[in-house]
mmCIF file with all atom_site columns, C-alpha atoms and ligand atoms in Angstrom:
data_model
loop_
_atom_site.group_PDB
_atom_site.id
_atom_site.type_symbol
_atom_site.label_atom_id
_atom_site.label_alt_id
_atom_site.label_comp_id
_atom_site.label_asym_id
_atom_site.label_entity_id
_atom_site.label_seq_id
_atom_site.pdbx_PDB_ins_code
_atom_site.Cartn_x
_atom_site.Cartn_y
_atom_site.Cartn_z
_atom_site.occupancy
_atom_site.B_iso_or_equiv
_atom_site.pdbx_formal_charge
_atom_site.auth_seq_id
_atom_site.auth_comp_id
_atom_site.auth_asym_id
_atom_site.auth_atom_id
_atom_site.pdbx_PDB_model_num
ATOM   1   C CA . UNK A 1 1   ? 26.616  13.596  4.091   1.00 56.00 ? 1   UNK A CA 1
ATOM   2   C CA . UNK A 1 2   ? 22.853  13.032  3.746   1.00 65.00 ? 2   UNK A CA 1
ATOM   3   C CA . UNK A 1 3   ? 21.113  11.481  6.703   1.00 65.00 ? 3   UNK A CA 1
ATOM   4   C CA . UNK A 1 4   ? 19.792  7.969   6.087   1.00 66.00 ? 4   UNK A CA 1
ATOM   5   C CA . UNK A 1 5   ? 16.086  8.098   5.210   1.00 91.00 ? 5   UNK A CA 1
ATOM   6   C CA . UNK A 1 6   ? 13.352  6.998   7.593   1.00 97.00 ? 6   UNK A CA 1
ATOM   7   C CA . UNK A 1 7   ? 11.832  4.115   5.642   1.00 98.00 ? 7   UNK A CA 1
ATOM   8   C CA . UNK A 1 8   ? 8.115   3.468   5.656   1.00 98.00 ? 8   UNK A CA 1
ATOM   9   C CA . UNK A 1 9   ? 6.426   0.228   4.661   1.00 98.00 ? 9   UNK A CA 1
ATOM   10  C CA . UNK A 1 10  ? 2.809   0.893   3.750   1.00 98.00 ? 10  UNK A CA 1
ATOM   11  C CA . UNK A 1 11  ? 0.240   -1.900  3.925   1.00 98.00 ? 11  UNK A CA 1
ATOM   12  C CA . UNK A 1 12  ? -2.882  -1.384  1.834   1.00 98.00 ? 12  UNK A CA 1
ATOM   13  C CA . UNK A 1 13  ? -5.976  -3.211  0.626   1.00 98.00 ? 13  UNK A CA 1
ATOM   14  C CA . UNK A 1 14  ? -7.869  -0.679  -1.460  1.00 97.00 ? 14  UNK A CA 1
ATOM   15  C CA . UNK A 1 15  ? -7.903  2.716   -3.017  1.00 97.00 ? 15  UNK A CA 1
ATOM   16  C CA . UNK A 1 16  ? -4.760  4.017   -1.316  1.00 98.00 ? 16  UNK A CA 1
ATOM   17  C CA . UNK A 1 17  ? -5.650  7.682   -0.924  1.00 98.00 ? 17  UNK A CA 1
ATOM   18  C CA . UNK A 1 18  ? -3.784  7.704   2.399   1.00 98.00 ? 18  UNK A CA 1
ATOM   19  C CA . UNK A 1 19  ? -0.767  6.201   0.645   1.00 98.00 ? 19  UNK A CA 1
ATOM   20  C CA . UNK A 1 20  ? -1.090  9.023   -1.891  1.00 98.00 ? 20  UNK A CA 1
ATOM   21  C CA . UNK A 1 21  ? -1.184  11.599  0.900   1.00 98.00 ? 21  UNK A CA 1
ATOM   22  C CA . UNK A 1 22  ? 2.053   10.113  2.279   1.00 98.00 ? 22  UNK A CA 1
ATOM   23  C CA . UNK A 1 23  ? 3.706   10.153  -1.147  1.00 98.00 ? 23  UNK A CA 1
ATOM   24  C CA . UNK A 1 24  ? 2.558   13.741  -1.752  1.00 98.00 ? 24  UNK A CA 1
ATOM   25  C CA . UNK A 1 25  ? 3.834   14.899  1.646   1.00 98.00 ? 25  UNK A CA 1
ATOM   26  C CA . UNK A 1 26  ? 7.225   13.312  0.912   1.00 98.00 ? 26  UNK A CA 1
ATOM   27  C CA . UNK A 1 27  ? 7.295   14.961  -2.524  1.00 97.00 ? 27  UNK A CA 1
ATOM   28  C CA . UNK A 1 28  ? 6.430   18.332  -0.944  1.00 97.00 ? 28  UNK A CA 1
ATOM   29  C CA . UNK A 1 29  ? 9.219   17.924  1.633   1.00 97.00 ? 29  UNK A CA 1
ATOM   30  C CA . UNK A 1 30  ? 6.775   17.984  4.559   1.00 97.00 ? 30  UNK A CA 1
ATOM   31  C CA . UNK A 1 31  ? 7.467   14.350  5.431   1.00 98.00 ? 31  UNK A CA 1
ATOM   32  C CA . UNK A 1 32  ? 11.145  13.528  5.529   1.00 97.00 ? 32  UNK A CA 1
ATOM   33  C CA . UNK A 1 33  ? 10.902  9.834   4.822   1.00 98.00 ? 33  UNK A CA 1
ATOM   34  C CA . UNK A 1 34  ? 10.753  7.436   1.948   1.00 97.00 ? 34  UNK A CA 1
ATOM   35  C CA . UNK A 1 35  ? 8.271   4.711   1.151   1.00 98.00 ? 35  UNK A CA 1
ATOM   36  C CA . UNK A 1 36  ? 10.474  1.631   0.838   1.00 98.00 ? 36  UNK A CA 1
ATOM   37  C CA . UNK A 1 37  ? 7.698   -0.730  -0.174  1.00 98.00 ? 37  UNK A CA 1
ATOM   38  C CA . UNK A 1 38  ? 3.931   -0.970  -0.526  1.00 98.00 ? 38  UNK A CA 1
ATOM   39  C CA . UNK A 1 39  ? 2.372   -4.327  0.275   1.00 98.00 ? 39  UNK A CA 1
ATOM   40  C CA . UNK A 1 40  ? -1.200  -5.176  -0.676  1.00 98.00 ? 40  UNK A CA 1
ATOM   41  C CA . UNK A 1 41  ? -3.166  -8.269  0.225   1.00 98.00 ? 41  UNK A CA 1
ATOM   42  C CA . UNK A 1 42  ? -5.473  -7.509  -2.726  1.00 98.00 ? 42  UNK A CA 1
ATOM   43  C CA . UNK A 1 43  ? -4.018  -7.866  -6.225  1.00 98.00 ? 43  UNK A CA 1
ATOM   44  C CA . UNK A 1 44  ? -6.468  -5.380  -7.763  1.00 98.00 ? 44  UNK A CA 1
ATOM   45  C CA . UNK A 1 45  ? -5.991  -2.604  -5.183  1.00 98.00 ? 45  UNK A CA 1
ATOM   46  C CA . UNK A 1 46  ? -5.714  0.818   -6.798  1.00 98.00 ? 46  UNK A CA 1
ATOM   47  C CA . UNK A 1 47  ? -3.057  1.615   -4.197  1.00 98.00 ? 47  UNK A CA 1
ATOM   48  C CA . UNK A 1 48  ? -0.646  -0.595  -6.168  1.00 98.00 ? 48  UNK A CA 1
ATOM   49  C CA . UNK A 1 49  ? -0.986  1.715   -9.203  1.00 98.00 ? 49  UNK A CA 1
ATOM   50  C CA . UNK A 1 50  ? -0.263  4.716   -6.984  1.00 98.00 ? 50  UNK A CA 1
ATOM   51  C CA . UNK A 1 51  ? 2.897   2.999   -5.714  1.00 98.00 ? 51  UNK A CA 1
ATOM   52  C CA . UNK A 1 52  ? 4.039   2.154   -9.233  1.00 98.00 ? 52  UNK A CA 1
ATOM   53  C CA . UNK A 1 53  ? 3.391   5.722   -10.411 1.00 98.00 ? 53  UNK A CA 1
ATOM   54  C CA . UNK A 1 54  ? 5.668   6.915   -7.614  1.00 98.00 ? 54  UNK A CA 1
ATOM   55  C CA . UNK A 1 55  ? 8.292   4.269   -8.550  1.00 97.00 ? 55  UNK A CA 1
ATOM   56  C CA . UNK A 1 56  ? 7.901   2.537   -5.214  1.00 98.00 ? 56  UNK A CA 1
ATOM   57  C CA . UNK A 1 57  ? 8.150   -1.279  -5.087  1.00 98.00 ? 57  UNK A CA 1
ATOM   58  C CA . UNK A 1 58  ? 4.585   -2.629  -5.016  1.00 98.00 ? 58  UNK A CA 1
ATOM   59  C CA . UNK A 1 59  ? 4.182   -6.188  -3.826  1.00 98.00 ? 59  UNK A CA 1
ATOM   60  C CA . UNK A 1 60  ? 1.101   -8.386  -3.545  1.00 98.00 ? 60  UNK A CA 1
ATOM   61  C CA . UNK A 1 61  ? 0.953   -10.881 -0.703  1.00 98.00 ? 61  UNK A CA 1
ATOM   62  C CA . UNK A 1 62  ? -2.411  -12.586 -1.099  1.00 97.00 ? 62  UNK A CA 1
ATOM   63  C CA . UNK A 1 63  ? -3.718  -13.679 2.294   1.00 97.00 ? 63  UNK A CA 1
ATOM   64  C CA . UNK A 1 64  ? -5.782  -16.403 0.626   1.00 96.00 ? 64  UNK A CA 1
ATOM   65  C CA . UNK A 1 65  ? -2.574  -18.207 -0.328  1.00 97.00 ? 65  UNK A CA 1
ATOM   66  C CA . UNK A 1 66  ? -1.614  -18.793 3.316   1.00 97.00 ? 66  UNK A CA 1
ATOM   67  C CA . UNK A 1 67  ? -2.924  -21.372 5.775   1.00 97.00 ? 67  UNK A CA 1
ATOM   68  C CA . UNK A 1 68  ? -3.058  -18.968 8.752   1.00 96.00 ? 68  UNK A CA 1
ATOM   69  C CA . UNK A 1 69  ? -2.888  -15.294 9.712   1.00 95.00 ? 69  UNK A CA 1
ATOM   70  C CA . UNK A 1 70  ? 0.543   -15.924 11.226  1.00 95.00 ? 70  UNK A CA 1
ATOM   71  C CA . UNK A 1 71  ? 1.883   -17.468 8.010   1.00 97.00 ? 71  UNK A CA 1
ATOM   72  C CA . UNK A 1 72  ? 0.556   -14.520 6.009   1.00 98.00 ? 72  UNK A CA 1
ATOM   73  C CA . UNK A 1 73  ? 2.034   -12.052 8.491   1.00 98.00 ? 73  UNK A CA 1
ATOM   74  C CA . UNK A 1 74  ? 5.409   -13.838 8.389   1.00 98.00 ? 74  UNK A CA 1
ATOM   75  C CA . UNK A 1 75  ? 5.486   -13.392 4.612   1.00 98.00 ? 75  UNK A CA 1
ATOM   76  C CA . UNK A 1 76  ? 4.607   -9.688  5.003   1.00 98.00 ? 76  UNK A CA 1
ATOM   77  C CA . UNK A 1 77  ? 7.344   -9.228  7.625   1.00 98.00 ? 77  UNK A CA 1
ATOM   78  C CA . UNK A 1 78  ? 9.856   -10.845 5.283   1.00 98.00 ? 78  UNK A CA 1
ATOM   79  C CA . UNK A 1 79  ? 9.020   -8.311  2.564   1.00 98.00 ? 79  UNK A CA 1
ATOM   80  C CA . UNK A 1 80  ? 9.144   -5.373  5.004   1.00 98.00 ? 80  UNK A CA 1
ATOM   81  C CA . UNK A 1 81  ? 12.504  -6.446  6.425   1.00 98.00 ? 81  UNK A CA 1
ATOM   82  C CA . UNK A 1 82  ? 13.939  -7.075  2.964   1.00 98.00 ? 82  UNK A CA 1
ATOM   83  C CA . UNK A 1 83  ? 13.133  -3.417  2.195   1.00 98.00 ? 83  UNK A CA 1
ATOM   84  C CA . UNK A 1 84  ? 14.692  -2.221  5.475   1.00 98.00 ? 84  UNK A CA 1
ATOM   85  C CA . UNK A 1 85  ? 11.478  -0.691  6.764   1.00 98.00 ? 85  UNK A CA 1
ATOM   86  C CA . UNK A 1 86  ? 11.676  1.352   9.994   1.00 98.00 ? 86  UNK A CA 1
ATOM   87  C CA . UNK A 1 87  ? 7.960   1.974   10.459  1.00 98.00 ? 87  UNK A CA 1
ATOM   88  C CA . UNK A 1 88  ? 4.902   0.106   9.183   1.00 98.00 ? 88  UNK A CA 1
ATOM   89  C CA . UNK A 1 89  ? 1.794   2.094   8.211   1.00 98.00 ? 89  UNK A CA 1
ATOM   90  C CA . UNK A 1 90  ? -1.592  0.415   7.908   1.00 98.00 ? 90  UNK A CA 1
ATOM   91  C CA . UNK A 1 91  ? -3.260  2.697   5.372   1.00 98.00 ? 91  UNK A CA 1
ATOM   92  C CA . UNK A 1 92  ? -6.611  1.121   4.645   1.00 96.00 ? 92  UNK A CA 1
ATOM   93  C CA . UNK A 1 93  ? -5.215  -2.357  5.324   1.00 97.00 ? 93  UNK A CA 1
ATOM   94  C CA . UNK A 1 94  ? -8.273  -4.461  6.021   1.00 94.00 ? 94  UNK A CA 1
ATOM   95  C CA . UNK A 1 95  ? -6.581  -7.315  7.892   1.00 95.00 ? 95  UNK A CA 1
ATOM   96  C CA . UNK A 1 96  ? -5.895  -7.675  11.578  1.00 93.00 ? 96  UNK A CA 1
ATOM   97  C CA . UNK A 1 97  ? -2.194  -8.022  12.217  1.00 95.00 ? 97  UNK A CA 1
ATOM   98  C CA . UNK A 1 98  ? -0.835  -10.626 14.626  1.00 96.00 ? 98  UNK A CA 1
ATOM   99  C CA . UNK A 1 99  ? 2.120   -10.488 17.045  1.00 97.00 ? 99  UNK A CA 1
ATOM   100 C CA . UNK A 1 100 ? 4.227   -11.793 14.148  1.00 97.00 ? 100 UNK A CA 1
ATOM   101 C CA . UNK A 1 101 ? 4.161   -8.249  12.716  1.00 98.00 ? 101 UNK A CA 1
ATOM   102 C CA . UNK A 1 102 ? 3.969   -6.404  16.046  1.00 98.00 ? 102 UNK A CA 1
ATOM   103 C CA . UNK A 1 103 ? 6.996   -8.199  17.533  1.00 98.00 ? 103 UNK A CA 1
ATOM   104 C CA . UNK A 1 104 ? 9.062   -7.522  14.407  1.00 98.00 ? 104 UNK A CA 1
ATOM   105 C CA . UNK A 1 105 ? 8.272   -3.780  14.623  1.00 98.00 ? 105 UNK A CA 1
ATOM   106 C CA . UNK A 1 106 ? 7.681   -2.938  18.303  1.00 95.00 ? 106 UNK A CA 1
ATOM   107 C CA . UNK A 1 107 ? 5.898   0.430   18.672  1.00 94.00 ? 107 UNK A CA 1
ATOM   108 C CA . UNK A 1 108 ? 6.467   0.900   14.978  1.00 97.00 ? 108 UNK A CA 1
ATOM   109 C CA . UNK A 1 109 ? 3.127   -0.181  13.493  1.00 98.00 ? 109 UNK A CA 1
ATOM   110 C CA . UNK A 1 110 ? 0.750   2.725   12.939  1.00 98.00 ? 110 UNK A CA 1
ATOM   111 C CA . UNK A 1 111 ? -2.894  2.605   11.863  1.00 98.00 ? 111 UNK A CA 1
ATOM   112 C CA . UNK A 1 112 ? -5.257  5.290   10.643  1.00 98.00 ? 112 UNK A CA 1
ATOM   113 C CA . UNK A 1 113 ? -8.873  4.744   11.647  1.00 98.00 ? 113 UNK A CA 1
ATOM   114 C CA . UNK A 1 114 ? -11.907 6.708   10.390  1.00 98.00 ? 114 UNK A CA 1
ATOM   115 C CA . UNK A 1 115 ? -13.447 7.555   13.787  1.00 98.00 ? 115 UNK A CA 1
ATOM   116 C CA . UNK A 1 116 ? -12.516 9.063   17.133  1.00 98.00 ? 116 UNK A CA 1
ATOM   117 C CA . UNK A 1 117 ? -11.421 5.943   18.995  1.00 98.00 ? 117 UNK A CA 1
ATOM   118 C CA . UNK A 1 118 ? -12.343 4.351   21.312  1.00 98.00 ? 118 UNK A CA 1
ATOM   119 C CA . UNK A 1 119 ? -15.691 5.092   19.647  1.00 98.00 ? 119 UNK A CA 1
ATOM   120 C CA . UNK A 1 120 ? -16.577 2.999   16.626  1.00 98.00 ? 120 UNK A CA 1
ATOM   121 C CA . UNK A 1 121 ? -13.702 0.519   16.215  1.00 98.00 ? 121 UNK A CA 1
ATOM   122 C CA . UNK A 1 122 ? -13.696 -2.138  13.518  1.00 96.00 ? 122 UNK A CA 1
ATOM   123 C CA . UNK A 1 123 ? -15.242 -1.961  10.093  1.00 95.00 ? 123 UNK A CA 1
ATOM   124 C CA . UNK A 1 124 ? -17.561 0.733   8.656   1.00 97.00 ? 124 UNK A CA 1
ATOM   125 C CA . UNK A 1 125 ? -16.780 3.161   11.451  1.00 98.00 ? 125 UNK A CA 1
ATOM   126 C CA . UNK A 1 126 ? -18.439 6.023   9.583   1.00 98.00 ? 126 UNK A CA 1
ATOM   127 C CA . UNK A 1 127 ? -21.706 4.094   9.324   1.00 98.00 ? 127 UNK A CA 1
ATOM   128 C CA . UNK A 1 128 ? -21.477 3.235   13.031  1.00 98.00 ? 128 UNK A CA 1
ATOM   129 C CA . UNK A 1 129 ? -21.057 6.964   13.802  1.00 98.00 ? 129 UNK A CA 1
ATOM   130 C CA . UNK A 1 130 ? -24.081 7.891   11.678  1.00 98.00 ? 130 UNK A CA 1
ATOM   131 C CA . UNK A 1 131 ? -26.215 5.151   13.209  1.00 98.00 ? 131 UNK A CA 1
ATOM   132 C CA . UNK A 1 132 ? -25.260 6.247   16.714  1.00 98.00 ? 132 UNK A CA 1
ATOM   133 C CA . UNK A 1 133 ? -26.160 9.838   15.910  1.00 98.00 ? 133 UNK A CA 1
ATOM   134 C CA . UNK A 1 134 ? -22.967 11.618  17.000  1.00 98.00 ? 134 UNK A CA 1
ATOM   135 C CA . UNK A 1 135 ? -22.530 15.202  15.838  1.00 98.00 ? 135 UNK A CA 1
ATOM   136 C CA . UNK A 1 136 ? -18.740 15.024  15.782  1.00 98.00 ? 136 UNK A CA 1
ATOM   137 C CA . UNK A 1 137 ? -16.649 12.186  14.440  1.00 98.00 ? 137 UNK A CA 1
ATOM   138 C CA . UNK A 1 138 ? -13.152 12.267  13.015  1.00 98.00 ? 138 UNK A CA 1
ATOM   139 C CA . UNK A 1 139 ? -10.052 10.177  12.594  1.00 98.00 ? 139 UNK A CA 1
ATOM   140 C CA . UNK A 1 140 ? -7.413  8.618   14.820  1.00 98.00 ? 140 UNK A CA 1
ATOM   141 C CA . UNK A 1 141 ? -3.804  7.692   14.216  1.00 98.00 ? 141 UNK A CA 1
ATOM   142 C CA . UNK A 1 142 ? -2.611  5.125   16.745  1.00 98.00 ? 142 UNK A CA 1
ATOM   143 C CA . UNK A 1 143 ? 0.002   2.490   17.372  1.00 98.00 ? 143 UNK A CA 1
ATOM   144 C CA . UNK A 1 144 ? -1.316  -0.976  16.732  1.00 98.00 ? 144 UNK A CA 1
ATOM   145 C CA . UNK A 1 145 ? -1.502  -3.523  19.531  1.00 96.00 ? 145 UNK A CA 1
ATOM   146 C CA . UNK A 1 146 ? -2.960  -7.029  19.625  1.00 93.00 ? 146 UNK A CA 1
ATOM   147 C CA . UNK A 1 147 ? -6.566  -5.747  19.837  1.00 95.00 ? 147 UNK A CA 1
ATOM   148 C CA . UNK A 1 148 ? -8.834  -4.249  17.193  1.00 95.00 ? 148 UNK A CA 1
ATOM   149 C CA . UNK A 1 149 ? -8.174  -0.485  17.067  1.00 97.00 ? 149 UNK A CA 1
ATOM   150 C CA . UNK A 1 150 ? -7.202  -0.488  20.756  1.00 97.00 ? 150 UNK A CA 1
ATOM   151 C CA . UNK A 1 151 ? -3.560  0.626   20.618  1.00 97.00 ? 151 UNK A CA 1
ATOM   152 C CA . UNK A 1 152 ? -2.145  3.834   22.133  1.00 98.00 ? 152 UNK A CA 1
ATOM   153 C CA . UNK A 1 153 ? -3.557  6.935   20.444  1.00 98.00 ? 153 UNK A CA 1
ATOM   154 C CA . UNK A 1 154 ? -1.003  9.299   18.910  1.00 98.00 ? 154 UNK A CA 1
ATOM   155 C CA . UNK A 1 155 ? -3.307  11.979  17.464  1.00 98.00 ? 155 UNK A CA 1
ATOM   156 C CA . UNK A 1 156 ? -6.925  12.623  16.571  1.00 98.00 ? 156 UNK A CA 1
ATOM   157 C CA . UNK A 1 157 ? -8.755  15.191  14.487  1.00 98.00 ? 157 UNK A CA 1
ATOM   158 C CA . UNK A 1 158 ? -12.470 16.023  14.660  1.00 98.00 ? 158 UNK A CA 1
ATOM   159 C CA . UNK A 1 159 ? -14.866 16.208  11.730  1.00 98.00 ? 159 UNK A CA 1
ATOM   160 C CA . UNK A 1 160 ? -18.457 17.495  11.961  1.00 98.00 ? 160 UNK A CA 1
ATOM   161 C CA . UNK A 1 161 ? -21.301 15.137  11.135  1.00 98.00 ? 161 UNK A CA 1
ATOM   162 C CA . UNK A 1 162 ? -23.971 17.021  9.191   1.00 98.00 ? 162 UNK A CA 1
ATOM   163 C CA . UNK A 1 163 ? -27.706 16.310  9.161   1.00 97.00 ? 163 UNK A CA 1
ATOM   164 C CA . UNK A 1 164 ? -27.589 15.623  5.444   1.00 97.00 ? 164 UNK A CA 1
ATOM   165 C CA . UNK A 1 165 ? -24.692 13.170  5.691   1.00 98.00 ? 165 UNK A CA 1
ATOM   166 C CA . UNK A 1 166 ? -24.849 9.663   4.397   1.00 98.00 ? 166 UNK A CA 1
ATOM   167 C CA . UNK A 1 167 ? -22.052 7.123   4.708   1.00 98.00 ? 167 UNK A CA 1
ATOM   168 C CA . UNK A 1 168 ? -20.396 8.340   1.500   1.00 98.00 ? 168 UNK A CA 1
ATOM   169 C CA . UNK A 1 169 ? -20.322 12.043  2.367   1.00 98.00 ? 169 UNK A CA 1
ATOM   170 C CA . UNK A 1 170 ? -19.100 11.453  5.909   1.00 98.00 ? 170 UNK A CA 1
ATOM   171 C CA . UNK A 1 171 ? -16.483 9.001   4.658   1.00 98.00 ? 171 UNK A CA 1
ATOM   172 C CA . UNK A 1 172 ? -15.165 11.600  2.196   1.00 98.00 ? 172 UNK A CA 1
ATOM   173 C CA . UNK A 1 173 ? -14.986 14.341  4.863   1.00 98.00 ? 173 UNK A CA 1
ATOM   174 C CA . UNK A 1 174 ? -13.198 12.056  7.339   1.00 98.00 ? 174 UNK A CA 1
ATOM   175 C CA . UNK A 1 175 ? -10.827 10.810  4.647   1.00 98.00 ? 175 UNK A CA 1
ATOM   176 C CA . UNK A 1 176 ? -9.737  14.357  3.858   1.00 98.00 ? 176 UNK A CA 1
ATOM   177 C CA . UNK A 1 177 ? -8.825  14.813  7.525   1.00 98.00 ? 177 UNK A CA 1
ATOM   178 C CA . UNK A 1 178 ? -6.918  11.504  7.526   1.00 98.00 ? 178 UNK A CA 1
ATOM   179 C CA . UNK A 1 179 ? -4.833  12.801  4.622   1.00 98.00 ? 179 UNK A CA 1
ATOM   180 C CA . UNK A 1 180 ? -3.848  15.827  6.705   1.00 98.00 ? 180 UNK A CA 1
ATOM   181 C CA . UNK A 1 181 ? -3.206  14.033  9.984   1.00 98.00 ? 181 UNK A CA 1
ATOM   182 C CA . UNK A 1 182 ? -1.361  10.879  8.942   1.00 98.00 ? 182 UNK A CA 1
ATOM   183 C CA . UNK A 1 183 ? 1.677   12.541  7.282   1.00 98.00 ? 183 UNK A CA 1
ATOM   184 C CA . UNK A 1 184 ? 2.024   14.946  10.226  1.00 98.00 ? 184 UNK A CA 1
ATOM   185 C CA . UNK A 1 185 ? 2.121   12.063  12.697  1.00 98.00 ? 185 UNK A CA 1
ATOM   186 C CA . UNK A 1 186 ? 4.591   10.117  10.564  1.00 98.00 ? 186 UNK A CA 1
ATOM   187 C CA . UNK A 1 187 ? 6.891   13.147  10.524  1.00 98.00 ? 187 UNK A CA 1
ATOM   188 C CA . UNK A 1 188 ? 6.698   13.291  14.349  1.00 97.00 ? 188 UNK A CA 1
ATOM   189 C CA . UNK A 1 189 ? 7.649   9.613   14.500  1.00 98.00 ? 189 UNK A CA 1
ATOM   190 C CA . UNK A 1 190 ? 10.479  10.123  11.994  1.00 97.00 ? 190 UNK A CA 1
ATOM   191 C CA . UNK A 1 191 ? 11.807  12.915  14.222  1.00 96.00 ? 191 UNK A CA 1
ATOM   192 C CA . UNK A 1 192 ? 11.677  10.652  17.288  1.00 96.00 ? 192 UNK A CA 1
ATOM   193 C CA . UNK A 1 193 ? 9.126   12.873  19.015  1.00 97.00 ? 193 UNK A CA 1
ATOM   194 C CA . UNK A 1 194 ? 6.613   10.130  19.783  1.00 97.00 ? 194 UNK A CA 1
ATOM   195 C CA . UNK A 1 195 ? 7.228   8.189   22.981  1.00 96.00 ? 195 UNK A CA 1
ATOM   196 C CA . UNK A 1 196 ? 5.100   5.388   24.415  1.00 96.00 ? 196 UNK A CA 1
ATOM   197 C CA . UNK A 1 197 ? 4.955   5.492   28.208  1.00 95.00 ? 197 UNK A CA 1
ATOM   198 C CA . UNK A 1 198 ? 3.830   2.629   30.414  1.00 93.00 ? 198 UNK A CA 1
ATOM   199 C CA . UNK A 1 199 ? 2.284   4.084   33.577  1.00 93.00 ? 199 UNK A CA 1
ATOM   200 C CA . UNK A 1 200 ? 2.145   1.575   36.432  1.00 94.00 ? 200 UNK A CA 1
ATOM   201 C CA . UNK A 1 201 ? -1.173  -0.213  36.357  1.00 92.00 ? 201 UNK A CA 1
ATOM   202 C CA . UNK A 1 202 ? -2.456  1.919   33.478  1.00 93.00 ? 202 UNK A CA 1
ATOM   203 C CA . UNK A 1 203 ? -2.755  1.732   29.726  1.00 94.00 ? 203 UNK A CA 1
ATOM   204 C CA . UNK A 1 204 ? 0.281   2.557   27.620  1.00 95.00 ? 204 UNK A CA 1
ATOM   205 C CA . UNK A 1 205 ? 0.018   6.209   26.578  1.00 96.00 ? 205 UNK A CA 1
ATOM   206 C CA . UNK A 1 206 ? 1.665   8.283   23.945  1.00 97.00 ? 206 UNK A CA 1
ATOM   207 C CA . UNK A 1 207 ? 3.503   11.488  24.664  1.00 96.00 ? 207 UNK A CA 1
ATOM   208 C CA . UNK A 1 208 ? 4.454   13.723  21.755  1.00 96.00 ? 208 UNK A CA 1
ATOM   209 C CA . UNK A 1 209 ? 7.422   15.984  22.450  1.00 93.00 ? 209 UNK A CA 1
ATOM   210 C CA . UNK A 1 210 ? 6.776   19.396  20.965  1.00 84.00 ? 210 UNK A CA 1
ATOM   211 C CA . UNK A 1 211 ? 9.579   21.854  20.302  1.00 78.00 ? 211 UNK A CA 1
ATOM   212 C CA . UNK A 1 212 ? 13.227  21.370  19.344  1.00 75.00 ? 212 UNK A CA 1
HETATM 213 C C1 . GAR B 2 .   ? -9.550  4.953   5.352   1.00 76.30 ? 301 GAR B C1 1
HETATM 214 O O1 . GAR B 2 .   ? -10.707 5.684   5.694   1.00 76.30 ? 301 GAR B O1 1
HETATM 215 C C2 . GAR B 2 .   ? -9.002  4.258   6.578   1.00 76.30 ? 301 GAR B C2 1
HETATM 216 O O2 . GAR B 2 .   ? -9.136  5.011   7.748   1.00 76.30 ? 301 GAR B O2 1
HETATM 217 C C3 . GAR B 2 .   ? -9.870  3.056   6.625   1.00 76.30 ? 301 GAR B C3 1
HETATM 218 O O3 . GAR B 2 .   ? -10.002 2.642   5.285   1.00 76.30 ? 301 GAR B O3 1
HETATM 219 C C4 . GAR B 2 .   ? -9.893  3.779   4.446   1.00 76.30 ? 301 GAR B C4 1
HETATM 220 C C5 . GAR B 2 .   ? -8.836  3.516   3.410   1.00 76.30 ? 301 GAR B C5 1
HETATM 221 O O4 . GAR B 2 .   ? -8.816  4.500   2.436   1.00 76.30 ? 301 GAR B O4 1
HETATM 222 N N1 . GAR B 2 .   ? -9.293  2.029   7.427   1.00 76.30 ? 301 GAR B N1 1
HETATM 223 C C6 . GAR B 2 .   ? -10.016 1.255   8.203   1.00 76.30 ? 301 GAR B C6 1
HETATM 224 O O5 . GAR B 2 .   ? -11.218 1.317   8.284   1.00 76.30 ? 301 GAR B O5 1
HETATM 225 C C7 . GAR B 2 .   ? -9.211  0.220   8.963   1.00 76.30 ? 301 GAR B C7 1
HETATM 226 N N2 . GAR B 2 .   ? -10.010 -0.342  10.008  1.00 76.30 ? 301 GAR B N2 1
HETATM 227 P P1 . GAR B 2 .   ? -7.605  4.599   1.415   1.00 76.30 ? 301 GAR B P1 1
HETATM 228 O O6 . GAR B 2 .   ? -7.344  3.175   0.883   1.00 76.30 ? 301 GAR B O6 1
HETATM 229 O O7 . GAR B 2 .   ? -8.112  5.487   0.338   1.00 76.30 ? 301 GAR B O7 1
HETATM 230 O O8 . GAR B 2 .   ? -6.426  5.147   2.148   1.00 76.30 ? 301 GAR B O8 1
#
């Protein structure tokens, strides 16, 4: 009998190249999961076309139609639960999520961020890195908590910042690294290798079990 699939719900707002990397990794057999649903808060997001091309349900939940973040998040949770999602991936989702989502999927909401956190949280992280003058930036995959890009870090990958870089070139180089890292981390989670520990008096930390 085939094992039941690990079901991802991918939240997007824009171009969806990280969604594409997930879909490609599934197609290649490197990520043993299925995308159960893609939810966008932006009706024109190119990510929706990518979902449709992969025959994945693509649903728009427009945040502007809701009176509060919580009401919007409740509608998103309803869609995710209706599609039996095990793990929620924020893949270029440009909204902060509230406890309404986090409580529905405890330690099961993952974000990809285009910098080496805790450096450069929030928006336009690549521009922040350039303005600061770092010579190495990168990307971070982390569990989401109630803060902005503050949740326990699962994995990071470095990317060099070159003298000639502008925001566009650095963004492209970091994005390529995101496409490599995110599917790997999702496979770890699907395999149950990623554990969040709560050291007494310390921050929650992630341990990734390597090996069989
Ligand atoms: C990615 O670089 C992702 O890290 C970033 O938006 C881009 C989405 O690209 N997310 C954030 O900045 C969230 N704070 P994509 O739509 O092509 O995957």
